[in-house]
C-alpha cells in the first residue's frame, strides 16, 4: 500500500504561470514532509520541507502548503520557469517510519 | 565539496552474474541510505545505516541482495545472482544527523543497472 501518493504522473504549465503539484498521505504518524526535485541522470535534490506544526513554508518561488486534516500537501512554483522542468518527489517521515517517497510528478514548463 | 559519489554510473550485466554497486557518502555524515527507483514502484528504501551499522534492511527484496558499510566513507550493495527484474536505478544517499526525516538526505547521481 502506498503511504505517499502523487496522483498526477505529469503536469504541463506555461512559463510564467503557477505550477501546483499535489501529494496525499495516509499515515497519520507522518510529521515532516519534503519535496525533492530530480533532473534526468542525476539524483534527487532537496527542494523544500515543512514540519507538521506549520501549514505553510516559503522559499523564493517555492511554497509548500500542508493540510493535516486532509492529509494533503502541495508545492506551488510561481512563476514557473523552463529550468523547473523535472520530476518532483514528495516524501514524508514520522515516528519510526523511514522516509517514504511518492512515485513522482513530471513537470514540464513550456516556454 | 564533493557530494555523494556512486560507481559505476552504468552497469550492464548478464543474468546470474554478481553485481557490486559502490557509494562514498559525504564526509562527516552519519547515515547512509540505499534506494532503488523503478517506474512501477518509484523510490524504495532498501537499507539504512547509522554510524556504519545496518539499522533497517526490511526493504531489501531478497537474500540475493546484501549491503555492507565497512567504514564511514564507503558502502557497497551487492546482488548475487542478478536477475532481469533487478534492472533499475540504484541511489545512495547520506545525511548528517542520522534521524529519519527531520534531516535532509543528499543523493548521489545513481547507478543505472541493466541485467540482460
PDB file of N, CA, C and O in Angstrom, chain A residues 21-56:
ATOM      1  N   UNK A  21       1.781  21.167  -7.623  1.00  0.00           N
ATOM      2  CA  UNK A  21       1.975  19.719  -7.551  1.00  0.00           C
ATOM      3  C   UNK A  21       1.387  19.219  -6.240  1.00  0.00           C
ATOM      4  O   UNK A  21       1.608  19.811  -5.190  1.00  0.00           O
ATOM      5  N   UNK A  22       0.644  18.145  -6.320  1.00  0.00           N
ATOM      6  CA  UNK A  22      -0.098  17.653  -5.170  1.00  0.00           C
ATOM      7  C   UNK A  22       0.418  16.318  -4.639  1.00  0.00           C
ATOM      8  O   UNK A  22       0.991  15.527  -5.398  1.00  0.00           O
ATOM      9  N   UNK A  23       0.181  16.113  -3.358  1.00  0.00           N
ATOM     10  CA  UNK A  23       0.650  14.893  -2.699  1.00  0.00           C
ATOM     11  C   UNK A  23      -0.319  14.557  -1.573  1.00  0.00           C
ATOM     12  O   UNK A  23      -0.727  15.449  -0.814  1.00  0.00           O
ATOM     13  N   UNK A  24      -0.709  13.318  -1.465  1.00  0.00           N
ATOM     14  CA  UNK A  24      -1.575  12.854  -0.385  1.00  0.00           C
ATOM     15  C   UNK A  24      -0.859  11.766   0.401  1.00  0.00           C
ATOM     16  O   UNK A  24      -0.080  10.994  -0.164  1.00  0.00           O
ATOM     17  N   UNK A  25      -1.135  11.710   1.689  1.00  0.00           N
ATOM     18  CA  UNK A  25      -0.525  10.675   2.503  1.00  0.00           C
ATOM     19  C   UNK A  25      -1.579  10.015   3.387  1.00  0.00           C
ATOM     20  O   UNK A  25      -2.647  10.571   3.631  1.00  0.00           O
ATOM     21  N   UNK A  26      -1.261   8.817   3.829  1.00  0.00           N
ATOM     22  CA  UNK A  26      -2.246   8.071   4.602  1.00  0.00           C
ATOM     23  C   UNK A  26      -1.829   7.857   6.053  1.00  0.00           C
ATOM     24  O   UNK A  26      -2.687   7.621   6.904  1.00  0.00           O
ATOM     25  N   UNK A  27      -0.535   7.946   6.339  1.00  0.00           N
ATOM     26  CA  UNK A  27      -0.047   7.630   7.677  1.00  0.00           C
ATOM     27  C   UNK A  27      -0.137   8.863   8.576  1.00  0.00           C
ATOM     28  O   UNK A  27       0.563   9.853   8.368  1.00  0.00           O
ATOM     29  N   UNK A  28      -0.977   8.814   9.598  1.00  0.00           N
ATOM     30  CA  UNK A  28      -1.173   9.976  10.466  1.00  0.00           C
ATOM     31  C   UNK A  28       0.037  10.224  11.370  1.00  0.00           C
ATOM     32  O   UNK A  28       0.105  11.254  12.048  1.00  0.00           O
ATOM     33  N   UNK A  29       0.996   9.291  11.365  1.00  0.00           N
ATOM     34  CA  UNK A  29       2.207   9.497  12.165  1.00  0.00           C
ATOM     35  C   UNK A  29       3.226  10.388  11.450  1.00  0.00           C
ATOM     36  O   UNK A  29       4.177  10.854  12.062  1.00  0.00           O
ATOM     37  N   UNK A  30       3.039  10.615  10.174  1.00  0.00           N
ATOM     38  CA  UNK A  30       3.970  11.481   9.444  1.00  0.00           C
ATOM     39  C   UNK A  30       3.919  12.886  10.028  1.00  0.00           C
ATOM     40  O   UNK A  30       2.844  13.454  10.235  1.00  0.00           O
ATOM     41  N   UNK A  31       5.106  13.454  10.304  1.00  0.00           N
ATOM     42  CA  UNK A  31       5.130  14.799  10.853  1.00  0.00           C
ATOM     43  C   UNK A  31       6.159  15.699  10.167  1.00  0.00           C
ATOM     44  O   UNK A  31       6.400  16.821  10.619  1.00  0.00           O
ATOM     45  N   UNK A  32       6.774  15.197   9.126  1.00  0.00           N
ATOM     46  CA  UNK A  32       7.770  16.001   8.409  1.00  0.00           C
ATOM     47  C   UNK A  32       7.677  15.635   6.951  1.00  0.00           C
ATOM     48  O   UNK A  32       7.659  14.454   6.596  1.00  0.00           O
ATOM     49  N   UNK A  33       7.606  16.659   6.118  1.00  0.00           N
ATOM     50  CA  UNK A  33       7.339  16.434   4.694  1.00  0.00           C
ATOM     51  C   UNK A  33       8.359  17.209   3.868  1.00  0.00           C
ATOM     52  O   UNK A  33       8.745  18.330   4.211  1.00  0.00           O
ATOM     53  N   UNK A  34       8.785  16.588   2.789  1.00  0.00           N
ATOM     54  CA  UNK A  34       9.819  17.183   1.955  1.00  0.00           C
ATOM     55  C   UNK A  34       9.430  17.070   0.488  1.00  0.00           C
ATOM     56  O   UNK A  34       8.684  16.164   0.091  1.00  0.00           O
ATOM     57  N   UNK A  35       9.958  17.977  -0.307  1.00  0.00           N
ATOM     58  CA  UNK A  35       9.884  17.870  -1.759  1.00  0.00           C
ATOM     59  C   UNK A  35      11.306  17.805  -2.299  1.00  0.00           C
ATOM     60  O   UNK A  35      12.189  18.571  -1.888  1.00  0.00           O
ATOM     61  N   UNK A  36      11.496  16.863  -3.211  1.00  0.00           N
ATOM     62  CA  UNK A  36      12.767  16.717  -3.900  1.00  0.00           C
ATOM     63  C   UNK A  36      12.521  16.928  -5.392  1.00  0.00           C
ATOM     64  O   UNK A  36      11.457  16.600  -5.915  1.00  0.00           O
ATOM     65  N   UNK A  37      13.548  17.429  -6.059  1.00  0.00           N
ATOM     66  CA  UNK A  37      13.495  17.645  -7.496  1.00  0.00           C
ATOM     67  C   UNK A  37      14.555  16.766  -8.150  1.00  0.00           C
ATOM     68  O   UNK A  37      15.670  16.632  -7.617  1.00  0.00           O
ATOM     69  N   UNK A  38      14.201  16.176  -9.285  1.00  0.00           N
ATOM     70  CA  UNK A  38      15.161  15.285  -9.942  1.00  0.00           C
ATOM     71  C   UNK A  38      15.223  15.595 -11.438  1.00  0.00           C
ATOM     72  O   UNK A  38      14.212  15.518 -12.141  1.00  0.00           O
ATOM     73  N   UNK A  39      16.452  15.907 -11.887  1.00  0.00           N
ATOM     74  CA  UNK A  39      16.719  16.052 -13.312  1.00  0.00           C
ATOM     75  C   UNK A  39      17.178  14.702 -13.865  1.00  0.00           C
ATOM     76  O   UNK A  39      17.694  13.858 -13.111  1.00  0.00           O
ATOM     77  N   UNK A  40      17.031  14.494 -15.173  1.00  0.00           N
ATOM     78  CA  UNK A  40      17.500  13.227 -15.772  1.00  0.00           C
ATOM     79  C   UNK A  40      18.966  12.970 -15.489  1.00  0.00           C
ATOM     80  O   UNK A  40      19.779  13.899 -15.494  1.00  0.00           O
ATOM     81  N   UNK A  41      19.299  11.719 -15.222  1.00  0.00           N
ATOM     82  CA  UNK A  41      20.680  11.273 -14.992  1.00  0.00           C
ATOM     83  C   UNK A  41      21.316  11.910 -13.752  1.00  0.00           C
ATOM     84  O   UNK A  41      22.546  11.920 -13.621  1.00  0.00           O
ATOM     85  N   UNK A  42      20.494  12.454 -12.880  1.00  0.00           N
ATOM     86  CA  UNK A  42      21.002  12.986 -11.617  1.00  0.00           C
ATOM     87  C   UNK A  42      20.197  12.401 -10.470  1.00  0.00           C
ATOM     88  O   UNK A  42      19.084  11.902 -10.662  1.00  0.00           O
ATOM     89  N   UNK A  43      20.769  12.494  -9.258  1.00  0.00           N
ATOM     90  CA  UNK A  43      19.998  12.079  -8.100  1.00  0.00           C
ATOM     91  C   UNK A  43      19.021  13.153  -7.676  1.00  0.00           C
ATOM     92  O   UNK A  43      19.161  14.321  -8.051  1.00  0.00           O
ATOM     93  N   UNK A  44      18.005  12.786  -6.888  1.00  0.00           N
ATOM     94  CA  UNK A  44      17.083  13.793  -6.360  1.00  0.00           C
ATOM     95  C   UNK A  44      17.820  14.803  -5.491  1.00  0.00           C
ATOM     96  O   UNK A  44      18.762  14.455  -4.773  1.00  0.00           O
ATOM     97  N   UNK A  45      17.399  16.048  -5.569  1.00  0.00           N
ATOM     98  CA  UNK A  45      17.965  17.090  -4.717  1.00  0.00           C
ATOM     99  C   UNK A  45      16.867  17.703  -3.875  1.00  0.00           C
ATOM    100  O   UNK A  45      15.744  17.925  -4.354  1.00  0.00           O
ATOM    101  N   UNK A  46      17.192  17.989  -2.628  1.00  0.00           N
ATOM    102  CA  UNK A  46      16.227  18.555  -1.690  1.00  0.00           C
ATOM    103  C   UNK A  46      15.786  19.935  -2.167  1.00  0.00           C
ATOM    104  O   UNK A  46      16.591  20.766  -2.589  1.00  0.00           O
ATOM    105  N   UNK A  47      14.496  20.188  -2.070  1.00  0.00           N
ATOM    106  CA  UNK A  47      13.950  21.466  -2.528  1.00  0.00           C
ATOM    107  C   UNK A  47      13.399  22.278  -1.360  1.00  0.00           C
ATOM    108  O   UNK A  47      13.821  23.391  -1.106  1.00  0.00           O
ATOM    109  N   UNK A  48      12.466  21.726  -0.626  1.00  0.00           N
ATOM    110  CA  UNK A  48      11.819  22.452   0.454  1.00  0.00           C
ATOM    111  C   UNK A  48      11.148  21.447   1.383  1.00  0.00           C
ATOM    112  O   UNK A  48      10.806  20.338   0.953  1.00  0.00           O
ATOM    113  N   UNK A  49      10.990  21.827   2.647  1.00  0.00           N
ATOM    114  CA  UNK A  49      10.359  20.927   3.604  1.00  0.00           C
ATOM    115  C   UNK A  49       9.372  21.693   4.473  1.00  0.00           C
ATOM    116  O   UNK A  49       9.356  22.932   4.487  1.00  0.00           O
ATOM    117  N   UNK A  50       8.560  20.932   5.205  1.00  0.00           N
ATOM    118  CA  UNK A  50       7.624  21.535   6.141  1.00  0.00           C
ATOM    119  C   UNK A  50       7.380  20.579   7.289  1.00  0.00           C
ATOM    120  O   UNK A  50       7.246  19.363   7.088  1.00  0.00           O
ATOM    121  N   UNK A  51       7.339  21.130   8.479  1.00  0.00           N
ATOM    122  CA  UNK A  51       7.013  20.347   9.664  1.00  0.00           C
ATOM    123  C   UNK A  51       5.504  20.402   9.887  1.00  0.00           C
ATOM    124  O   UNK A  51       4.838  21.354   9.474  1.00  0.00           O
ATOM    125  N   UNK A  52       4.984  19.406  10.573  1.00  0.00           N
ATOM    126  CA  UNK A  52       3.535  19.344  10.776  1.00  0.00           C
ATOM    127  C   UNK A  52       3.018  20.437  11.706  1.00  0.00           C
ATOM    128  O   UNK A  52       1.808  20.634  11.817  1.00  0.00           O
ATOM    129  N   UNK A  53       3.914  21.165  12.366  1.00  0.00           N
ATOM    130  CA  UNK A  53       3.453  22.257  13.227  1.00  0.00           C
ATOM    131  C   UNK A  53       3.153  23.516  12.404  1.00  0.00           C
ATOM    132  O   UNK A  53       2.631  24.490  12.932  1.00  0.00           O
ATOM    133  N   UNK A  54       3.495  23.472  11.131  1.00  0.00           N
ATOM    134  CA  UNK A  54       3.226  24.611  10.249  1.00  0.00           C
ATOM    135  C   UNK A  54       2.230  24.208   9.176  1.00  0.00           C
ATOM    136  O   UNK A  54       2.005  23.016   8.924  1.00  0.00           O
ATOM    137  N   UNK A  55       1.630  25.202   8.535  1.00  0.00           N
ATOM    138  CA  UNK A  55       0.778  24.885   7.396  1.00  0.00           C
ATOM    139  C   UNK A  55       1.298  25.495   6.099  1.00  0.00           C
ATOM    140  O   UNK A  55       0.725  25.275   5.031  1.00  0.00           O
ATOM    141  N   UNK A  56       2.412  26.236   6.219  1.00  0.00           N
ATOM    142  CA  UNK A  56       2.968  26.863   5.017  1.00  0.00           C
ATOM    143  C   UNK A  56       4.449  27.118   5.238  1.00  0.00           C
ATOM    144  O   UNK A  56       4.870  27.518   6.336  1.00  0.00           O
TER     145      UNK A  56
END
